[in-house]
């Protein structure tokens, strides 16, 4: 597959996929390898909830039920963060956009500064396997490193392999019932974006059912085409 990578001043990548597909895991790796800023609307909304802002208060009930927060709230938190100077290095959007209205708003936002979405990377998974991935998940509250009871346990119980912190946390919405609702929301409102980006020539599909390192390598092949040499057409085979 070949994609034109010439026109965007900074790389803008999107990770699409249902809950548990590995968007957060892979976004952190793209940050480490390419310096892209990870913009997770889930993290931004959880921060707003924790801070008790009006947006956070409005989002909390919806998130606990596994639905989608209103486009208006999500676009406000995202556009505020996107305007921060560090985002000029390029961004990887994790969990955004999730509706066609959000995708259109993103195009408008980027278009104002002569940018566009370079690549929307669809993490292709078997949805049925995602419930166990999400329900077993926990995170280091100090450095953000992600873990899983079965697939990626920490070496010493309760201690982060990465930073040595002892502040492991689990998300309130990571229970089986809420994950089912989140999967429904994904299939009804977000999955149509795969065809939306395909039509615009920006879609890349990555098999995300294998090992994390192999998936990272496949994603890095796409990202490299948009971060290393942006003056030529680049080719990456998946
Ligand atoms: P958000 O925080 O975005 O959650 P999500 O989309 O449900 O995705 P997750 O974070 O659960 O999964 P992930 O794909 O990042 O997987 P991860 O890498 O952690 O959104 C939460 C809520 O906020 C939404 O429900 C909604 O209410 C609201 N919201 C957010 N954005 C919104 C928007 N734009 N519009 C409206 N509402 C919005 O991996 C999961 C686990 O699996 C981890 O333990 C990991 O270690 C493990 N793992 C990862 N990859 C693999 C692998 N290849 N093999 C085995 N294990 C793996």
XYZ file of C-alpha atoms and ligand atoms in Angstrom:
295
model
C 0.000 0.000 0.000
C 1.224 3.485 -0.723
C 0.183 6.723 0.917
C 1.018 10.346 0.117
C 2.806 11.724 3.168
C 3.845 15.094 1.820
C 1.342 17.714 2.873
C 1.113 17.729 6.689
C 3.605 19.915 8.568
C 3.472 17.596 11.592
C 2.310 14.010 11.800
C -1.230 13.385 12.973
C -1.966 9.707 13.527
C -5.182 8.126 14.780
C -5.545 4.768 16.498
C -8.984 3.242 15.963
C -10.236 0.143 17.727
C -12.690 -1.187 20.305
C -12.038 -1.157 24.074
C -9.018 -3.338 24.806
C -7.668 -3.281 21.237
C -4.431 -1.764 22.538
C -4.848 1.890 21.572
C -3.314 3.187 24.805
C -0.539 0.576 24.813
C 0.464 1.355 21.232
C 0.073 5.131 21.593
C 2.587 5.091 24.448
C 5.011 3.153 22.232
C 4.587 5.684 19.418
C 5.393 8.407 21.927
C 8.551 6.590 23.047
C 9.746 5.767 19.506
C 8.742 8.876 17.554
C 8.137 11.544 20.215
C 4.506 11.912 19.193
C 2.304 13.365 21.920
C -0.319 10.850 23.062
C -3.729 12.509 23.181
C -6.229 10.194 24.839
C -9.701 11.651 25.157
C -10.433 8.940 27.742
C -7.513 10.207 29.870
C -8.519 13.845 29.339
C -12.103 13.068 30.395
C -10.952 11.060 33.440
C -8.772 14.034 34.451
C -11.807 16.330 34.099
C -13.870 13.937 36.244
C -11.140 13.835 38.901
C -10.863 17.635 38.872
C -14.644 17.997 39.218
C -14.911 20.450 36.310
C -18.356 21.048 34.738
C -17.285 18.913 31.744
C -16.088 16.179 34.078
C -19.340 16.183 36.046
C -21.357 15.887 32.836
C -19.112 13.102 31.498
C -18.922 10.948 34.632
C -22.329 9.263 34.481
C -22.032 8.548 30.768
C -18.570 7.005 31.191
C -19.714 4.823 34.084
C -22.519 3.499 31.871
C -20.147 2.804 28.974
C -21.749 5.291 26.569
C -20.131 8.044 24.528
C -19.694 11.474 26.071
C -21.272 14.277 24.003
C -19.314 15.520 20.999
C -19.454 19.043 22.430
C -17.650 18.112 25.660
C -15.109 15.867 23.947
C -14.274 18.479 21.325
C -13.754 21.112 23.998
C -11.292 19.033 26.017
C -9.498 17.825 22.886
C -9.147 21.204 21.186
C -7.824 22.782 24.393
C -5.101 20.130 24.638
C -4.322 20.157 20.912
C -3.522 23.859 21.174
C -0.700 23.208 23.672
C 2.789 23.922 22.249
C 4.106 20.366 22.756
C 1.582 19.077 20.206
C 3.564 20.833 17.481
C 5.857 17.766 17.529
C 3.037 15.654 16.140
C 0.290 13.712 17.857
C -1.205 10.264 18.118
C -4.913 10.409 18.883
C -5.996 7.521 21.106
C -9.769 7.104 21.368
C -10.619 10.106 19.204
C -12.494 10.591 16.925
C -15.335 8.239 17.875
C -18.153 9.670 15.784
C -18.391 11.062 12.262
C -19.149 14.487 13.752
C -15.896 14.312 15.749
C -13.954 13.275 12.626
C -15.392 16.213 10.674
C -14.593 18.610 13.522
C -11.028 17.256 13.663
C -10.569 17.893 9.935
C -11.769 21.467 10.439
C -9.496 22.000 13.451
C -6.441 20.670 11.613
C -7.335 22.431 8.376
C -7.136 25.809 10.105
C -3.374 25.260 10.547
C -2.801 23.556 7.207
C -2.725 20.056 8.681
C -4.657 16.872 8.080
C -4.915 13.331 9.394
C -1.958 11.427 7.915
C -2.940 7.929 8.939
C -5.890 6.340 10.706
C -4.626 2.983 11.952
C -7.363 0.454 12.620
C -6.378 -2.123 15.249
C -8.180 -5.198 13.977
C -9.233 -7.501 16.817
C -11.805 -10.105 17.701
C -14.201 -8.123 19.912
C -15.173 -11.202 21.922
C -11.635 -11.407 23.317
C -11.581 -7.794 24.460
C -13.646 -8.228 27.623
C -10.976 -10.317 29.378
C -8.250 -7.930 28.207
C -10.006 -4.923 29.700
C -11.304 -6.512 32.893
C -7.794 -7.713 33.852
C -6.133 -4.389 33.182
C -4.394 -2.118 35.700
C -2.050 0.839 35.409
C 0.783 2.426 37.340
C -0.696 5.635 38.711
C 2.776 7.217 38.822
C 4.140 6.670 35.291
C 1.128 5.336 33.348
C 2.664 1.957 32.449
C -0.118 -0.510 31.598
C -0.366 -4.073 32.966
C -2.693 -7.051 32.814
C -3.366 -9.801 35.376
C -2.757 -12.580 32.807
C -1.060 -11.089 29.733
C 1.347 -8.614 31.296
C 1.725 -8.954 35.072
C 4.267 -6.850 36.938
C 7.441 -8.715 38.020
C 6.889 -7.939 41.715
C 3.302 -7.757 42.888
C 2.138 -4.152 43.283
C 5.442 -2.642 42.086
C 5.780 -0.966 38.684
C 8.514 -2.553 36.524
C 9.070 0.794 34.816
C 9.342 3.331 37.665
C 9.248 1.311 40.892
C 6.064 3.089 41.996
C 3.568 1.267 44.212
C 0.430 3.004 43.080
C -1.385 0.546 40.813
C -4.894 1.653 39.816
C -7.901 0.073 38.081
C -10.497 2.029 36.094
C -14.055 2.279 37.392
C -15.447 1.367 33.944
C -13.337 -1.799 33.543
C -16.037 -4.262 34.608
C -17.655 -6.818 32.281
C -21.083 -5.155 32.052
C -19.678 -1.719 31.209
C -17.218 -3.167 28.705
C -20.133 -4.780 26.827
C -21.810 -1.353 26.600
C -18.541 0.220 25.451
C -18.208 -2.448 22.747
C -21.776 -1.736 21.573
C -21.000 1.991 21.434
C -17.868 1.243 19.408
C -19.653 -0.928 16.843
C -22.607 1.435 16.469
C -20.893 4.822 16.460
C -17.143 4.437 15.917
C -16.596 1.464 13.574
C -18.160 3.401 10.638
C -15.082 5.666 10.784
C -13.001 2.817 9.331
C -14.840 3.163 6.020
C -14.809 6.965 6.426
C -10.989 7.109 6.545
C -10.630 4.396 3.904
C -12.625 6.554 1.511
C -10.194 9.413 2.188
C -7.126 7.232 1.474
C -5.857 7.511 5.057
C -6.701 4.066 6.443
C -4.195 1.397 7.510
C -5.306 -1.926 8.963
C -3.098 -3.723 11.491
C -3.775 -7.208 12.856
C -3.840 -6.507 16.620
C -4.536 -10.012 17.943
C -0.888 -11.066 18.215
C 1.935 -10.119 20.554
C 2.331 -6.490 21.592
C 5.856 -6.183 20.123
C 4.819 -7.491 16.684
C 1.853 -5.120 16.604
C 4.129 -2.229 17.619
C 6.483 -3.081 14.752
C 3.618 -3.086 12.232
C 2.331 0.239 13.535
C 5.847 1.699 13.570
C 6.170 0.832 9.866
C 3.157 3.015 9.162
C 4.248 5.765 11.557
C 7.767 5.864 10.108
C 6.333 6.744 6.734
C 4.839 9.845 8.324
C 7.590 10.897 10.694
C 11.018 10.209 9.176
C 10.880 11.352 5.575
C 7.848 13.475 4.960
C 9.103 14.908 1.670
C 8.536 11.797 -0.412
C 5.879 9.252 -0.993
C 6.551 6.358 1.380
C 5.648 2.737 1.238
C 4.983 0.280 4.075
C 3.602 -3.170 3.548
C 1.434 -4.769 6.238
P -11.060 5.194 26.681
O -10.241 5.528 27.852
O -10.624 5.676 25.354
O -11.300 3.615 26.674
P -11.585 2.570 25.488
O -11.711 3.104 24.122
O -12.723 1.767 25.987
O -10.271 1.825 25.353
P -9.445 1.182 26.489
O -8.612 2.217 27.159
O -10.323 0.341 27.356
O -8.559 0.149 25.663
P -7.303 0.364 24.744
O -7.665 0.101 23.326
O -6.594 1.650 25.040
O -6.434 -0.876 25.249
P -5.163 -0.931 26.206
O -3.953 -0.499 25.460
O -5.441 -0.251 27.501
O -12.562 5.736 26.886
C -13.231 5.536 28.115
C -14.591 6.220 28.053
O -14.410 7.646 27.877
C -15.498 5.808 26.893
O -16.232 4.632 27.215
C -16.381 7.051 26.723
O -17.377 7.090 27.705
C -15.401 8.187 27.004
N -14.740 8.688 25.780
C -13.408 8.640 25.509
N -13.150 9.210 24.322
C -14.364 9.614 23.831
C -14.745 10.242 22.616
N -13.837 10.575 21.661
N -16.063 10.499 22.439
C -16.990 10.175 23.374
N -16.674 9.572 24.547
C -15.367 9.290 24.764
O -5.086 -2.508 26.440
C -6.039 -3.180 27.238
C -5.350 -4.302 28.045
O -4.908 -5.295 27.153
C -4.127 -3.828 28.812
O -4.040 -4.526 30.023
C -2.946 -4.199 27.901
O -1.765 -4.472 28.638
C -3.495 -5.446 27.226
N -3.041 -5.594 25.849
C -2.861 -4.624 24.919
N -2.472 -5.152 23.755
C -2.432 -6.492 23.940
C -2.087 -7.600 23.109
N -1.717 -7.422 21.816
N -2.164 -8.848 23.634
C -2.528 -9.040 24.924
N -2.834 -8.031 25.781
C -2.789 -6.767 25.281
